[in-house]
PDB file of C-alpha atoms in Angstrom:
ATOM      1  CA  MET O 217       0.005   0.097  -0.005  1.00  0.00           C
ATOM      2  CA  ARG O 218       1.442   3.311  -0.830  1.00  0.00           C
ATOM      3  CA  ALA O 219       1.928   5.811   1.983  1.00  0.00           C
ATOM      4  CA  GLU O 220      -0.648   8.805   1.699  1.00  0.00           C
ATOM      5  CA  ILE O 221       0.889  11.933   0.414  1.00  0.00           C
ATOM      6  CA  TRP O 222      -1.099  15.414   0.689  1.00  0.00           C
ATOM      7  CA  GLU O 223      -0.456  18.155  -1.809  1.00  0.00           C
ATOM      8  CA  LEU O 224      -0.922  21.611  -0.397  1.00  0.00           C
ATOM      9  CA  ASP O 225      -1.237  25.048  -1.553  1.00  0.00           C
ATOM     10  CA  PHE O 226      -1.934  28.360  -0.027  1.00  0.00           C
ATOM     11  CA  TYR O 227      -2.014  31.664  -2.031  1.00  0.00           C
ATOM     12  CA  SER O 228      -3.755  34.989  -2.406  1.00  0.00           C
ATOM     13  CA  ARG O 229      -6.747  34.815  -4.956  1.00  0.00           C
ATOM     14  CA  PRO O 230      -7.785  37.817  -7.100  1.00  0.00           C
ATOM     15  CA  VAL O 231     -11.106  37.972  -4.871  1.00  0.00           C
ATOM     16  CA  LEU O 232     -11.555  40.662  -2.538  1.00  0.00           C
ATOM     17  CA  ASP O 233     -13.447  40.571   0.994  1.00  0.00           C
ATOM     18  CA  GLU O 234     -15.820  43.356   2.006  1.00  0.00           C
ATOM     19  CA  ASN O 235     -12.854  45.612   3.197  1.00  0.00           C
ATOM     20  CA  GLY O 236     -11.153  45.535  -0.210  1.00  0.00           C
ATOM     21  CA  LYS O 237      -8.480  43.097   0.816  1.00  0.00           C
ATOM     22  CA  LYS O 238      -7.479  39.800  -1.097  1.00  0.00           C
ATOM     23  CA  LEU O 239      -8.835  36.626   0.210  1.00  0.00           C
ATOM     24  CA  TRP O 240      -6.375  33.598   0.737  1.00  0.00           C
ATOM     25  CA  GLU O 241      -7.228  30.085  -0.042  1.00  0.00           C
ATOM     26  CA  LEU O 242      -5.854  26.658   1.336  1.00  0.00           C
ATOM     27  CA  LEU O 243      -6.202  23.841  -0.949  1.00  0.00           C
ATOM     28  CA  VAL O 244      -5.285  20.307   0.155  1.00  0.00           C
ATOM     29  CA  CYS O 245      -5.678  17.204  -1.853  1.00  0.00           C
ATOM     30  CA  ASP O 246      -4.402  13.711  -1.781  1.00  0.00           C
ATOM     31  CA  ARG O 247      -2.450  12.335  -4.780  1.00  0.00           C
ATOM     32  CA  SER O 248      -5.430  10.445  -6.371  1.00  0.00           C
ATOM     33  CA  ARG O 249      -7.875  13.517  -5.719  1.00  0.00           C
ATOM     34  CA  THR O 250     -10.413  11.398  -4.089  1.00  0.00           C
ATOM     35  CA  LYS O 251      -9.859  13.751  -1.149  1.00  0.00           C
ATOM     36  CA  GLU O 252     -10.046  17.486  -1.729  1.00  0.00           C
ATOM     37  CA  PHE O 253     -10.341  20.421   0.481  1.00  0.00           C
ATOM     38  CA  SER O 254     -10.527  24.202   0.047  1.00  0.00           C
ATOM     39  CA  LYS O 255     -10.942  27.013   2.269  1.00  0.00           C
ATOM     40  CA  PHE O 256     -10.778  30.739   2.151  1.00  0.00           C
ATOM     41  CA  CYS O 257      -8.867  32.441   4.922  1.00  0.00           C
ATOM     42  CA  PRO O 258      -9.553  35.960   5.824  1.00  0.00           C
ATOM     43  CA  PRO O 259      -6.418  38.365   5.386  1.00  0.00           C
ATOM     44  CA  GLN O 260      -6.126  39.222   8.924  1.00  0.00           C
ATOM     45  CA  THR O 261      -5.614  35.523  10.009  1.00  0.00           C
ATOM     46  CA  VAL O 262      -3.061  34.677   7.288  1.00  0.00           C
ATOM     47  CA  ASN O 263      -0.375  32.784   9.489  1.00  0.00           C
ATOM     48  CA  SER O 264       0.965  29.399  10.125  1.00  0.00           C
ATOM     49  CA  GLU O 265      -1.434  28.760  13.227  1.00  0.00           C
ATOM     50  CA  TRP O 266      -4.418  29.073  10.970  1.00  0.00           C
ATOM     51  CA  ILE O 267      -3.050  26.578   8.432  1.00  0.00           C
ATOM     52  CA  ALA O 268      -2.113  24.327  11.358  1.00  0.00           C
ATOM     53  CA  SER O 269      -5.597  24.333  12.725  1.00  0.00           C
ATOM     54  CA  GLN O 270      -7.092  23.655   9.230  1.00  0.00           C
ATOM     55  CA  LEU O 271      -4.738  20.581   8.800  1.00  0.00           C
ATOM     56  CA  GLN O 272      -5.510  19.275  12.070  1.00  0.00           C
ATOM     57  CA  GLU O 273      -9.261  19.567  11.266  1.00  0.00           C
ATOM     58  CA  LEU O 274      -8.365  17.744   7.954  1.00  0.00           C
ATOM     59  CA  VAL O 275      -6.736  14.976   9.861  1.00  0.00           C
ATOM     60  CA  ALA O 276      -9.798  14.599  12.007  1.00  0.00           C
ATOM     61  CA  SER O 277     -12.209  14.761   9.178  1.00  0.00           C
ATOM     62  CA  TRP O 278     -10.419  12.531   6.929  1.00  0.00           C
ATOM     63  CA  GLY O 279      -9.541   9.947   9.683  1.00  0.00           C
ATOM     64  CA  THR O 280      -5.885   9.672   8.760  1.00  0.00           C
ATOM     65  CA  ALA O 281      -2.695  11.835   8.716  1.00  0.00           C
ATOM     66  CA  PRO O 282      -0.443  11.934   5.699  1.00  0.00           C
ATOM     67  CA  GLN O 283       3.065  10.450   5.719  1.00  0.00           C
ATOM     68  CA  LYS O 284       4.166  13.798   4.084  1.00  0.00           C
ATOM     69  CA  VAL O 285       2.543  17.054   2.975  1.00  0.00           C
ATOM     70  CA  ARG O 286       4.006  18.604  -0.340  1.00  0.00           C
ATOM     71  CA  PHE O 287       3.901  22.082  -1.281  1.00  0.00           C
ATOM     72  CA  TYR O 288       5.797  24.060  -3.960  1.00  0.00           C
ATOM     73  CA  ARG O 289       5.582  27.942  -3.653  1.00  0.00           C
ATOM     74  CA  PRO O 290       9.039  29.201  -2.560  1.00  0.00           C
ATOM     75  CA  ALA O 291       7.456  32.506  -0.979  1.00  0.00           C
ATOM     76  CA  MET O 292       5.169  30.500   1.361  1.00  0.00           C
ATOM     77  CA  HIS O 293       8.014  27.983   2.578  1.00  0.00           C
ATOM     78  CA  ASN O 294       8.448  29.103   5.890  1.00  0.00           C
ATOM     79  CA  MET O 295       4.818  29.639   6.741  1.00  0.00           C
ATOM     80  CA  LEU O 296       3.855  26.323   5.133  1.00  0.00           C
ATOM     81  CA  ASN O 297       6.680  24.314   6.698  1.00  0.00           C
ATOM     82  CA  ARG O 298       5.829  25.788  10.343  1.00  0.00           C
ATOM     83  CA  GLY O 299       1.939  25.304   9.933  1.00  0.00           C
ATOM     84  CA  CYS O 300       2.818  21.582   8.949  1.00  0.00           C
ATOM     85  CA  LYS O 301       5.027  21.172  12.027  1.00  0.00           C
ATOM     86  CA  LEU O 302       2.479  22.674  14.381  1.00  0.00           C
ATOM     87  CA  ALA O 303      -0.058  20.043  13.076  1.00  0.00           C
ATOM     88  CA  ASP O 304       2.379  17.400  13.539  1.00  0.00           C
ATOM     89  CA  LEU O 305       2.752  16.691  10.011  1.00  0.00           C
ATOM     90  CA  THR O 306       6.026  16.305   7.995  1.00  0.00           C
ATOM     91  CA  PRO O 307       6.333  18.975   5.361  1.00  0.00           C
ATOM     92  CA  LEU O 308       8.332  18.520   2.152  1.00  0.00           C
ATOM     93  CA  PRO O 309       8.845  21.465  -0.120  1.00  0.00           C
ATOM     94  CA  SER O 310       8.996  19.828  -3.620  1.00  0.00           C
ATOM     95  CA  ARG O 311       8.197  20.491  -7.100  1.00  0.00           C
ATOM     96  CA  ARG O 312       6.864  16.935  -7.458  1.00  0.00           C
ATOM     97  CA  LEU O 313       3.351  17.715  -7.287  1.00  0.00           C
ATOM     98  CA  TYR O 314       1.075  15.983  -9.532  1.00  0.00           C
ATOM     99  CA  ALA O 315      -2.698  16.102  -8.510  1.00  0.00           C
ATOM    100  CA  LEU O 316      -2.638  19.932  -7.282  1.00  0.00           C
ATOM    101  CA  PRO O 317      -1.565  21.505 -10.537  1.00  0.00           C
ATOM    102  CA  GLN O 318      -4.154  19.612 -12.297  1.00  0.00           C
ATOM    103  CA  TRP O 319      -6.659  20.755  -9.742  1.00  0.00           C
ATOM    104  CA  LEU O 320      -5.550  24.349 -10.165  1.00  0.00           C
ATOM    105  CA  ALA O 321      -5.752  24.202 -14.106  1.00  0.00           C
ATOM    106  CA  GLU O 322      -9.116  22.790 -13.962  1.00  0.00           C
ATOM    107  CA  ARG O 323     -10.398  25.365 -11.571  1.00  0.00           C
ATOM    108  CA  MET O 324      -8.783  28.220 -13.760  1.00  0.00           C
ATOM    109  CA  THR O 325     -10.275  26.783 -16.867  1.00  0.00           C
ATOM    110  CA  LEU O 326     -13.777  26.666 -15.000  1.00  0.00           C
ATOM    111  CA  SER O 327     -13.453  30.047 -13.522  1.00  0.00           C
ATOM    112  CA  ILE O 328     -12.630  31.524 -17.022  1.00  0.00           C
ATOM    113  CA  ARG O 329     -15.319  29.813 -18.684  1.00  0.00           C
ATOM    114  CA  TRP O 330     -18.316  30.275 -16.375  1.00  0.00           C
ATOM    115  CA  SER O 331     -17.219  33.201 -13.907  1.00  0.00           C
ATOM    116  CA  CYS O 332     -16.448  35.717 -16.495  1.00  0.00           C
ATOM    117  CA  PRO O 333     -19.436  37.117 -18.227  1.00  0.00           C
ATOM    118  CA  LEU O 334     -17.104  38.465 -21.183  1.00  0.00           C
ATOM    119  CA  SER O 335     -15.284  34.933 -21.220  1.00  0.00           C
ATOM    120  CA  CYS O 336     -12.007  36.846 -21.369  1.00  0.00           C
ATOM    121  CA  TYR O 337      -8.583  35.767 -20.650  1.00  0.00           C
ATOM    122  CA  CYS O 338      -6.915  38.923 -19.588  1.00  0.00           C
ATOM    123  CA  CYS O 339      -8.583  38.807 -16.069  1.00  0.00           C
ATOM    124  CA  ALA O 340      -8.107  35.202 -15.331  1.00  0.00           C
ATOM    125  CA  GLY O 341     -11.845  34.685 -15.138  1.00  0.00           C
ATOM    126  CA  MET O 342     -12.267  37.350 -12.357  1.00  0.00           C
ATOM    127  CA  HIS O 343     -13.481  40.138 -14.594  1.00  0.00           C
ATOM    128  CA  GLN O 344     -13.275  43.188 -12.614  1.00  0.00           C
ATOM    129  CA  GLY O 345     -13.780  45.773 -15.306  1.00  0.00           C
ATOM    130  CA  CYS O 346     -10.765  45.060 -17.728  1.00  0.00           C
ATOM    131  CA  SER O 347     -11.343  46.209 -21.328  1.00  0.00           C
ATOM    132  CA  LEU O 348      -9.255  43.534 -23.225  1.00  0.00           C
ATOM    133  CA  GLY O 349     -11.859  41.057 -23.929  1.00  0.00           C
ATOM    134  CA  VAL O 350      -9.689  38.242 -25.019  1.00  0.00           C
ATOM    135  CA  THR O 351     -11.307  35.027 -25.357  1.00  0.00           C
ATOM    136  CA  ALA O 352     -10.098  32.229 -23.256  1.00  0.00           C
ATOM    137  CA  ARG O 353     -10.333  29.343 -25.891  1.00  0.00           C
ATOM    138  CA  THR O 354      -8.536  31.337 -28.777  1.00  0.00           C
ATOM    139  CA  ARG O 355      -6.604  34.122 -27.021  1.00  0.00           C
ATOM    140  CA  GLN O 356      -7.782  36.241 -30.101  1.00  0.00           C
ATOM    141  CA  PRO O 357      -8.330  39.843 -29.780  1.00  0.00           C
ATOM    142  CA  GLN O 358     -12.174  40.839 -29.886  1.00  0.00           C
ATOM    143  CA  HIS O 359     -13.561  43.821 -31.852  1.00  0.00           C
ATOM    144  CA  ASP O 360     -15.390  46.619 -30.225  1.00  0.00           C
ATOM    145  CA  ASN O 361     -16.827  47.918 -33.275  1.00  0.00           C
ATOM    146  CA  LYS O 362     -14.430  50.901 -33.363  1.00  0.00           C
ATOM    147  CA  ARG O 363     -11.076  49.507 -33.148  1.00  0.00           C
ATOM    148  CA  VAL O 364      -9.293  46.206 -32.944  1.00  0.00           C
ATOM    149  CA  ILE O 365      -7.817  45.636 -29.595  1.00  0.00           C
ATOM    150  CA  SER O 366      -4.461  44.312 -29.508  1.00  0.00           C
ATOM    151  CA  VAL O 367      -2.906  42.213 -26.703  1.00  0.00           C
ATOM    152  CA  SER O 368       0.663  41.445 -26.159  1.00  0.00           C
ATOM    153  CA  ARG O 369       1.182  38.022 -24.272  1.00  0.00           C
TER     154      ARG O 369
END
């Protein structure tokens, strides 16, 4: 039997709370993605203790602790490392993540396809008044009846 390994990501989303601050999101999944967890974190509670409490709740709800917890964002290394240790889990900074990047890509695709009323690529599906209007599928510029909008990507 393979040892269970969780993959974790914690990052700020382009979603604002009622005070105009970016919300953070914790994502955790196992390698087969049979278990997935997503939770927003208010900006004033972004710290390793919050991460540890969420991981402890996950261990309790999923009924088993992983052998390792992998994560890859270098900017979040210290916070995630400390959060895992506070939750009595073994942190493993690694780029060998398989399920999490696939999950993030699926979420981005769904976000672009369904959340953005203009189906634009430039705002990553979180349309906040951008004027580029580049379609997600083709990345081709849209016409606005007056001029062709050019996009350099």
